Amino acid sequence: MAAGPGATSDTGPAAGAGEEAGEHVKPFTPEKAKEIIMSLEQPAVFCNMVFDWPAQHWTAEHLSEVLPGKRIRFRMGLKSTDTAPQFETACSYAEATLEEFLTWNCGQPHISGPFRDYDHSKFWAYADYKYFVNLFEDKTDIFQDVMWSDFGFPGRNGRESTLWIGSLGAHTPCHLDSYGCNLVFQVQGRKRWHLFPPEDTPFLYPTRIPYEESSVFSKVNVVNPDLKRFPQFRKARRHMVTLSPGQVLFVPRHWWHYVESIDPVTVSVNSWIELEEDHQARVEEAITRTLVCALKTAEDPHNTRAWLNPTEVEETSHEVNCRYLNGAVSAFFDHYRTSKVIEMQALRTNGEELNVHNHMEVGQTGRQNLTLETVKQEAASPFGPDLVPVIQSPEEAPSERGGIFESDGKDFVGKDGEHFGKLHNTKRQRRMSRSENAIVEQVASHGTTAPSQTLISTDDLLDCLVNPQQTSGYGRLLLVSDQSSCQQLLEELWGKGLFEGNKDLMG
């Protein structure tokens, strides 16, 4: 298999160089791996971390023996070069066993069974988002074959994971995940990942149609974009990597990604890691769900299939959605209340006083120390042979790019001169100004090149109302406006004596 910058070559499926040399030491301790995951803001590939995982042997053939007769839902898509994304609402579906999938995938003519209507030369099949707890419901011992504890998450295994099995060409449309960050273990075959940073969101033309909780889709087919319709996509900074067996990809929060299978059979296992920001994100998602369902149901009450992703099986009534929204808000305050109590109790236990003025004075000197510490941390880059950054791709076509990491890997310098040999912490100010400029330019480009539009559709309205940049503001406004919850929280903390000596905080 090909090697990227600093990656070991010819490692074979899930086997590390250390293992071949008779050593069994992983390059990162669980504590260090978690530290990297929680601080890194660009995608990166971990190597030589899973060579001892039993799940390394989970080929499609092996899984067909583990799950004999188990019917799985496959998404069937066309191997086409259309400029429109193949959303899940436009796909068909087949219920089949893995054995039937493997037989069909051999390309034999005149096949019978669930795939009989799908010419292998024209279609791909994808068993995606298959939660272990549903797939292996009577074989729970298999959960232990996946050991995310090696990445600093003790107790996390297959129970908190999903399985993905696909044929050549199978892919997920470009989208970002609203919740958490993502760890992806490649078991069999190779997948090509196209990733875009969060600050490029305006260039991806986000949409919530089709609607799926926690997924914001792009209107752009990023592998064959319609640049006349989506001219701003030219400015999106594509990062590409081909993930091979035995490698684990880290996808930071809110990074856009399009994933395609480039081998005859691919198998992946992933787990979404919860983050602190998820508590507010759930409020934002509840707002989005309420607005989308209300407007789309009013438009056509009897055709939810046209706009609701097949993965969404819950009731979409306004009453249910309002309960969901209130539950998300309550959960946010419950979490905040609990975390503040723990934080303040810890401060009191350590003998630290919650004095605002003293805290400000300490903060001034502490900031200097923090700056020095940051410089030291950045100087000690985590990147190397066992952690390879996914960097911005050159402008030429994918077929002209060489190597699985599309770079020589020497300095990891992006197009704008950003050095990726250090933790890539994007400045919020730069991110905002870039996004604001994109919005202005989109309006200008539509005003000069787009045909006159006399009718605004419900989808057009929703693209404005539930744009990710807007829902973030809605969530903050809703939480701040809930004065009773805020006041109740402060009163509870006061009653526990956690503000003792700090009456200014209650004012």
XYZ file of C-alpha atoms in Angstrom:
507
model
C 0.000 0.000 0.000
C 1.163 3.546 -0.641
C 2.600 5.607 2.171
C 2.052 9.230 3.033
C 4.552 11.617 4.596
C 6.109 9.887 7.523
C 3.695 6.948 7.336
C 5.096 3.461 7.403
C 4.891 1.621 4.095
C 3.603 -1.887 3.465
C 2.207 -2.215 6.973
C -0.523 -4.584 5.795
C -4.029 -4.665 7.278
C -3.868 -3.192 10.755
C -0.293 -4.404 11.350
C 2.176 -1.850 12.717
C 5.866 -1.552 12.003
C 6.580 -2.155 15.673
C 4.659 -5.428 15.579
C 6.659 -6.638 12.584
C 9.858 -5.906 14.486
C 8.620 -7.964 17.396
C 7.731 -4.912 19.478
C 4.277 -4.235 20.858
C 4.612 -0.656 22.038
C 2.111 1.810 20.664
C 3.386 5.274 19.695
C 0.965 7.112 22.009
C -0.287 6.325 25.484
C -4.073 6.573 25.918
C -3.576 9.803 27.864
C -1.446 11.366 25.117
C -3.801 10.214 22.359
C -6.761 11.810 24.136
C -4.805 15.007 24.712
C -4.121 15.185 20.970
C -7.740 14.475 20.064
C -9.095 17.090 22.446
C -6.696 19.832 21.324
C -6.128 19.206 17.623
C -8.233 21.289 15.247
C -7.229 19.710 11.943
C -7.792 16.157 10.700
C -4.979 13.683 11.253
C -4.293 9.978 10.773
C -3.106 7.786 13.647
C -0.873 4.907 12.565
C 0.244 1.802 14.479
C -2.402 2.186 17.176
C -4.737 -0.752 16.465
C -2.458 -3.634 15.460
C -3.675 -5.695 18.439
C -7.396 -5.001 18.050
C -9.418 -8.177 17.342
C -11.574 -6.009 15.043
C -8.674 -5.765 12.595
C -9.910 -9.109 11.201
C -13.447 -7.863 10.557
C -13.501 -8.242 6.799
C -16.884 -8.472 5.095
C -16.295 -12.195 4.634
C -15.606 -12.682 8.341
C -18.653 -10.644 9.333
C -20.851 -12.697 6.998
C -19.867 -15.739 9.045
C -20.468 -13.916 12.340
C -23.900 -12.735 11.154
C -25.297 -15.660 9.130
C -28.781 -14.911 7.855
C -28.787 -11.402 9.375
C -30.607 -9.058 6.991
C -29.073 -5.615 6.695
C -30.384 -2.570 4.892
C -28.160 -1.464 2.001
C -28.437 1.938 0.366
C -28.265 1.581 -3.422
C -26.820 4.424 -5.462
C -25.871 5.023 -9.077
C -22.275 5.096 -10.278
C -22.983 8.367 -12.069
C -21.057 11.602 -12.649
C -23.983 13.949 -12.101
C -23.273 17.339 -10.538
C -26.109 16.907 -8.033
C -25.356 15.081 -4.756
C -26.954 11.652 -4.297
C -28.857 12.305 -1.100
C -30.332 9.373 0.773
C -33.851 10.493 -0.124
C -33.007 9.852 -3.790
C -31.563 6.370 -3.227
C -33.304 3.020 -3.202
C -32.778 0.330 -0.575
C -32.309 -3.426 -0.406
C -32.577 -5.759 2.581
C -29.932 -8.444 2.239
C -27.442 -10.594 4.107
C -23.712 -9.971 3.876
C -23.374 -13.248 1.980
C -25.851 -12.002 -0.636
C -23.985 -8.697 -0.818
C -20.655 -10.450 -1.421
C -22.185 -12.654 -4.128
C -23.655 -9.627 -5.904
C -20.398 -7.720 -5.501
C -18.573 -10.389 -7.549
C -20.409 -9.002 -10.563
C -22.038 -12.258 -11.627
C -24.772 -11.767 -14.274
C -28.398 -12.851 -13.804
C -28.177 -12.864 -10.023
C -31.306 -13.584 -7.977
C -32.284 -12.296 -4.576
C -32.474 -8.757 -3.125
C -29.940 -7.300 -5.595
C -31.501 -8.757 -8.765
C -32.725 -5.317 -9.918
C -29.351 -3.644 -9.459
C -26.782 -4.055 -12.213
C -23.417 -4.243 -10.453
C -21.786 -2.209 -13.208
C -24.222 0.669 -12.618
C -24.915 0.584 -8.864
C -23.028 0.636 -5.606
C -24.270 -0.677 -2.248
C -23.648 0.793 1.189
C -24.614 -0.595 4.597
C -24.009 2.621 6.513
C -24.733 3.867 10.037
C -25.148 0.315 11.371
C -25.070 0.582 15.152
C -23.360 -2.353 16.850
C -26.074 -2.644 19.483
C -28.631 -3.313 16.743
C -26.402 -5.410 14.517
C -24.884 -7.660 17.182
C -27.791 -7.600 19.641
C -27.324 -11.256 20.615
C -23.505 -11.268 20.329
C -22.500 -8.551 22.781
C -19.085 -10.114 23.458
C -17.991 -8.793 20.077
C -18.155 -5.243 21.435
C -14.802 -5.847 23.134
C -13.107 -6.311 19.752
C -13.071 -2.517 19.368
C -10.891 -0.791 21.969
C -11.294 2.977 21.890
C -9.726 2.932 25.358
C -6.383 2.976 23.516
C -7.267 6.545 22.530
C -7.995 7.643 26.078
C -11.680 6.754 26.360
C -11.869 3.944 28.946
C -14.857 1.645 28.663
C -15.624 2.814 25.140
C -15.879 -0.068 22.685
C -18.168 -1.436 19.998
C -21.258 -0.551 22.019
C -20.635 3.110 21.144
C -19.628 2.412 17.540
C -21.146 2.085 14.083
C -20.200 -0.198 11.189
C -19.926 0.765 7.506
C -19.690 -1.801 4.679
C -19.627 -0.690 1.052
C -18.790 -1.588 -2.530
C -16.693 0.405 -4.990
C -18.138 3.889 -5.430
C -20.292 3.828 -2.287
C -20.201 7.223 -0.626
C -21.835 9.654 1.755
C -22.740 13.131 0.449
C -20.680 16.005 1.814
C -21.916 17.008 5.269
C -20.839 18.071 8.722
C -21.833 16.443 12.000
C -23.448 18.766 14.528
C -22.294 16.728 17.516
C -18.875 15.625 18.706
C -15.705 14.723 16.883
C -15.110 11.493 14.991
C -12.660 8.579 15.145
C -12.724 6.255 12.132
C -10.922 2.900 12.048
C -10.395 1.518 8.533
C -10.614 -2.290 8.604
C -10.813 -3.449 4.971
C -10.206 -1.674 1.679
C -9.500 2.015 1.246
C -11.667 5.101 1.510
C -10.907 8.542 0.160
C -11.882 11.420 2.415
C -12.496 14.946 1.143
C -12.545 17.337 4.115
C -13.201 21.075 4.434
C -12.671 23.267 7.531
C -15.636 24.738 9.459
C -14.807 28.303 8.449
C -15.444 27.331 4.804
C -19.104 26.578 5.558
C -20.455 29.436 3.362
C -18.559 28.012 0.381
C -20.233 24.602 0.844
C -23.778 26.018 0.467
C -25.251 24.293 3.552
C -28.801 22.949 3.571
C -31.016 21.066 6.013
C -33.011 19.418 3.245
C -32.996 16.463 3.394
C -33.411 16.807 7.147
C -31.469 14.537 9.457
C -30.744 15.382 13.060
C -27.065 16.209 13.543
C -26.226 16.305 9.818
C -25.879 19.502 7.785
C -25.585 18.634 4.098
C -23.879 20.532 1.292
C -25.733 21.314 -1.931
C -22.470 20.773 -3.781
C -21.290 17.478 -5.223
C -17.710 18.105 -4.142
C -16.216 15.526 -6.539
C -18.061 16.998 -9.542
C -19.177 20.514 -8.586
C -21.477 22.724 -10.630
C -19.381 25.891 -10.396
C -21.891 27.972 -12.351
C -24.527 27.314 -9.721
C -22.105 27.302 -6.777
C -19.267 29.696 -7.728
C -18.094 30.244 -4.147
C -17.113 26.577 -3.880
C -13.903 27.505 -5.719
C -12.734 29.068 -2.463
C -13.307 25.967 -0.325
C -10.032 24.496 0.936
C -10.144 20.793 0.214
C -8.080 18.442 2.379
C -7.751 14.901 1.055
C -6.535 11.626 2.487
C -6.849 8.000 1.470
C -7.432 5.958 4.596
C -5.969 2.439 4.489
C -6.498 -0.628 6.687
C -4.992 -0.271 10.137
C -5.223 3.524 10.183
C -7.513 5.675 12.329
C -8.676 9.062 11.087
C -9.488 11.843 13.519
C -12.124 14.277 12.217
C -12.445 17.410 14.396
C -15.759 18.996 15.282
C -17.721 20.527 12.397
C -15.289 19.571 9.639
C -17.175 18.880 6.410
C -16.493 15.499 4.813
C -17.344 13.479 1.720
C -16.290 9.828 1.958
C -16.032 7.369 -0.942
C -15.019 3.712 -1.185
C -12.251 3.219 -3.731
C -11.791 -0.553 -3.375
C -14.219 -3.399 -4.246
C -15.133 -3.906 -0.568
C -14.599 -1.528 2.331
C -15.281 -1.959 6.040
C -14.966 0.850 8.602
C -15.780 1.300 12.270
C -16.319 4.719 13.802
C -17.274 6.344 17.079
C -18.436 9.902 17.684
C -16.784 11.383 20.772
C -19.027 13.649 22.829
C -17.837 17.208 23.448
C -18.823 19.979 25.852
C -20.255 22.003 22.960
C -22.800 19.266 22.234
C -25.130 20.473 24.998
C -25.816 23.756 23.225
C -25.698 22.053 19.817
C -28.649 19.865 20.859
C -30.688 22.992 21.550
C -29.751 24.333 18.113
C -30.706 21.026 16.494
C -34.051 21.028 18.306
C -34.772 24.528 16.980
C -33.841 23.386 13.473
C -36.045 20.302 13.713
C -39.021 22.332 14.867
C -38.698 24.887 12.061
C -37.998 22.387 9.282
C -40.813 20.034 10.223
C -43.317 22.849 10.723
C -42.693 24.497 7.355
C -42.245 21.349 5.289
C -45.273 19.628 6.812
C -47.385 22.729 6.154
C -46.216 22.692 2.551
C -47.151 19.035 1.987
C -48.427 17.035 4.981
C -48.437 13.733 3.111
C -44.981 13.617 1.502
C -42.357 13.566 4.215
C -40.279 11.124 2.148
C -39.272 13.986 -0.141
C -37.487 15.938 2.593
C -37.038 13.669 5.631
C -33.966 11.447 5.570
C -34.772 7.714 5.826
C -32.678 7.561 9.003
C -35.228 9.772 10.774
C -37.862 7.426 12.173
C -39.272 9.514 15.028
C -42.572 11.336 14.846
C -42.315 14.829 13.359
C -45.439 16.481 14.815
C -45.102 19.990 16.217
C -46.137 18.795 19.674
C -43.390 16.174 19.744
C -40.818 18.629 18.426
C -41.710 21.213 21.076
C -41.261 18.575 23.783
C -37.922 17.696 22.248
C -36.887 21.368 22.273
C -37.892 21.855 25.892
C -36.079 18.669 26.825
C -32.895 19.914 25.136
C -33.085 23.248 26.983
C -33.679 21.520 30.327
C -30.793 19.123 29.688
C -28.519 22.071 28.915
C -29.295 23.758 32.241
C -29.071 20.474 34.137
C -25.612 19.886 32.744
C -24.552 23.463 33.401
C -25.864 23.285 36.968
C -24.025 20.033 37.674
C -20.765 21.149 36.102
C -20.775 24.459 37.998
C -21.435 22.745 41.325
C -18.538 20.358 40.748
C -16.264 23.164 39.576
C -17.000 25.400 42.551
C -16.729 22.580 45.064
C -13.329 21.751 43.619
C -12.240 25.357 43.990
C -13.359 25.448 47.616
C -11.683 22.102 48.367
C -8.409 23.422 46.988
C -8.695 26.514 49.170
C -9.095 28.893 46.259
C -11.287 31.959 46.856
C -13.827 33.026 44.302
C -12.900 36.689 44.448
C -13.517 38.416 41.168
C -10.810 41.090 41.541
C -8.141 38.685 42.688
C -9.122 36.333 39.909
C -8.583 39.108 37.383
C -5.138 39.917 38.795
C -4.082 36.294 38.745
C -5.416 36.058 35.222
C -3.021 38.730 33.998
C 0.109 36.889 35.105
C -1.425 33.534 34.289
C -2.024 34.670 30.732
C 1.684 35.312 30.285
C 2.517 31.850 31.574
C -0.170 30.387 29.323
C 1.383 32.117 26.325
C 4.804 30.720 27.119
C 3.330 27.276 27.691
C 1.486 27.482 24.365
C 4.720 28.318 22.571
C 6.390 25.306 24.192
C 3.487 23.036 23.244
C 3.483 24.242 19.649
C 7.238 23.747 19.420
C 6.715 20.106 20.385
C 4.480 19.128 17.476
C 2.707 15.783 17.859
C 3.031 15.071 14.145
C 5.428 12.458 12.878
C 5.443 8.916 11.455
C 2.566 7.818 13.698
C 0.376 10.938 13.474
C 0.105 12.372 9.981
C -1.773 15.642 9.396
C -4.314 15.809 6.601
C -3.265 18.943 4.771
C -4.787 21.115 2.091
C -4.696 19.530 -1.334
C -3.156 21.114 -4.444
C -5.521 22.469 -7.060
C -5.094 19.749 -9.694
C -7.668 17.008 -10.245
C -7.752 14.071 -7.796
C -6.442 11.654 -10.446
C -3.294 13.763 -10.763
C -2.516 13.740 -7.070
C 0.183 11.382 -5.903
C 0.477 9.506 -2.608
C -2.224 8.787 -0.105
C -1.686 12.014 1.814
C -1.297 14.219 -1.281
C 1.850 15.927 0.041
C 5.581 15.455 0.483
C 5.012 16.056 4.196
C 8.151 18.101 4.828
C 6.808 21.363 6.182
C 3.035 20.820 6.033
C 2.465 24.339 4.692
C -0.983 25.192 3.375
C -1.868 27.388 0.429
C -2.233 30.464 2.627
C 1.122 29.910 4.278
C -0.267 28.237 7.390
C 2.132 25.796 8.990
C 0.408 22.555 9.861
C 3.355 21.075 11.708
C 1.773 22.614 14.820
C -1.666 22.336 16.346
C -3.886 24.177 13.906
C -5.907 26.541 16.098
C -7.942 28.733 13.791
C -8.510 32.278 14.990
C -12.203 32.965 15.489
C -11.830 36.523 14.255
C -10.319 35.364 10.968
C -12.969 32.663 10.670
C -15.798 35.156 11.095
C -14.409 37.734 8.683
C -13.873 35.030 6.065
C -17.459 33.811 6.473
C -18.917 37.329 6.357
C -17.014 38.134 3.179
C -18.278 34.918 1.636
C -21.893 35.858 2.355
C -21.451 39.285 0.742
C -19.773 37.748 -2.292
C -22.495 35.103 -2.618
C -25.134 37.822 -2.727
C -23.127 39.742 -5.304
C -22.535 36.689 -7.490
C -26.211 35.709 -7.401
C -27.181 39.247 -8.270
C -25.100 39.286 -11.443
C -25.082 35.737 -12.721
C -28.169 33.993 -11.339
C -31.380 34.137 -13.359
C -34.180 36.278 -11.990
C -36.182 34.351 -9.417
C -39.828 35.241 -8.968
C -40.725 32.523 -6.469
C -38.992 31.721 -3.203
C -39.566 28.115 -2.209
C -39.927 26.695 1.283
C -36.465 25.178 0.881
C -35.020 28.603 0.006
C -36.567 30.031 3.162
C -35.229 27.183 5.288
C -31.738 27.645 3.842
C -31.835 31.098 5.425
C -33.646 30.271 8.665
C -31.670 27.169 9.624
C -28.292 28.032 8.169
C -25.714 26.786 10.724
C -24.490 30.338 11.299
C -28.031 31.376 12.252
C -29.054 28.454 14.456
C -26.005 28.991 16.641
C -27.314 32.474 17.394
C -30.853 31.189 17.933
C -29.593 28.715 20.504
C -27.721 31.351 22.490
C -30.682 33.727 22.391
C -33.089 31.036 23.554
C -30.868 29.965 26.438
C -30.177 33.533 27.566
C -33.837 34.496 27.267
C -34.827 31.699 29.632
C -34.309 34.013 32.601
C -36.252 31.839 35.014
C -33.908 28.898 34.468
C -30.845 31.117 34.824
C -32.167 32.674 38.018
C -33.156 29.294 39.428
C -29.680 27.971 38.705
C -28.017 30.871 40.535
C -30.362 30.495 43.506
C -29.578 26.778 43.768
C -25.851 27.464 43.734
C -26.311 30.186 46.341
C -28.320 27.805 48.517
C -25.436 25.331 48.463
C -23.151 28.033 49.827
C -20.993 28.016 46.743
C -21.103 31.793 46.353
C -20.193 32.457 49.984
C -18.064 35.546 50.168
C -18.898 36.418 46.565
C -22.187 38.291 46.757
C -21.241 40.296 43.679
C -21.896 37.254 41.527
C -25.546 37.092 42.600
C -26.032 40.738 41.756
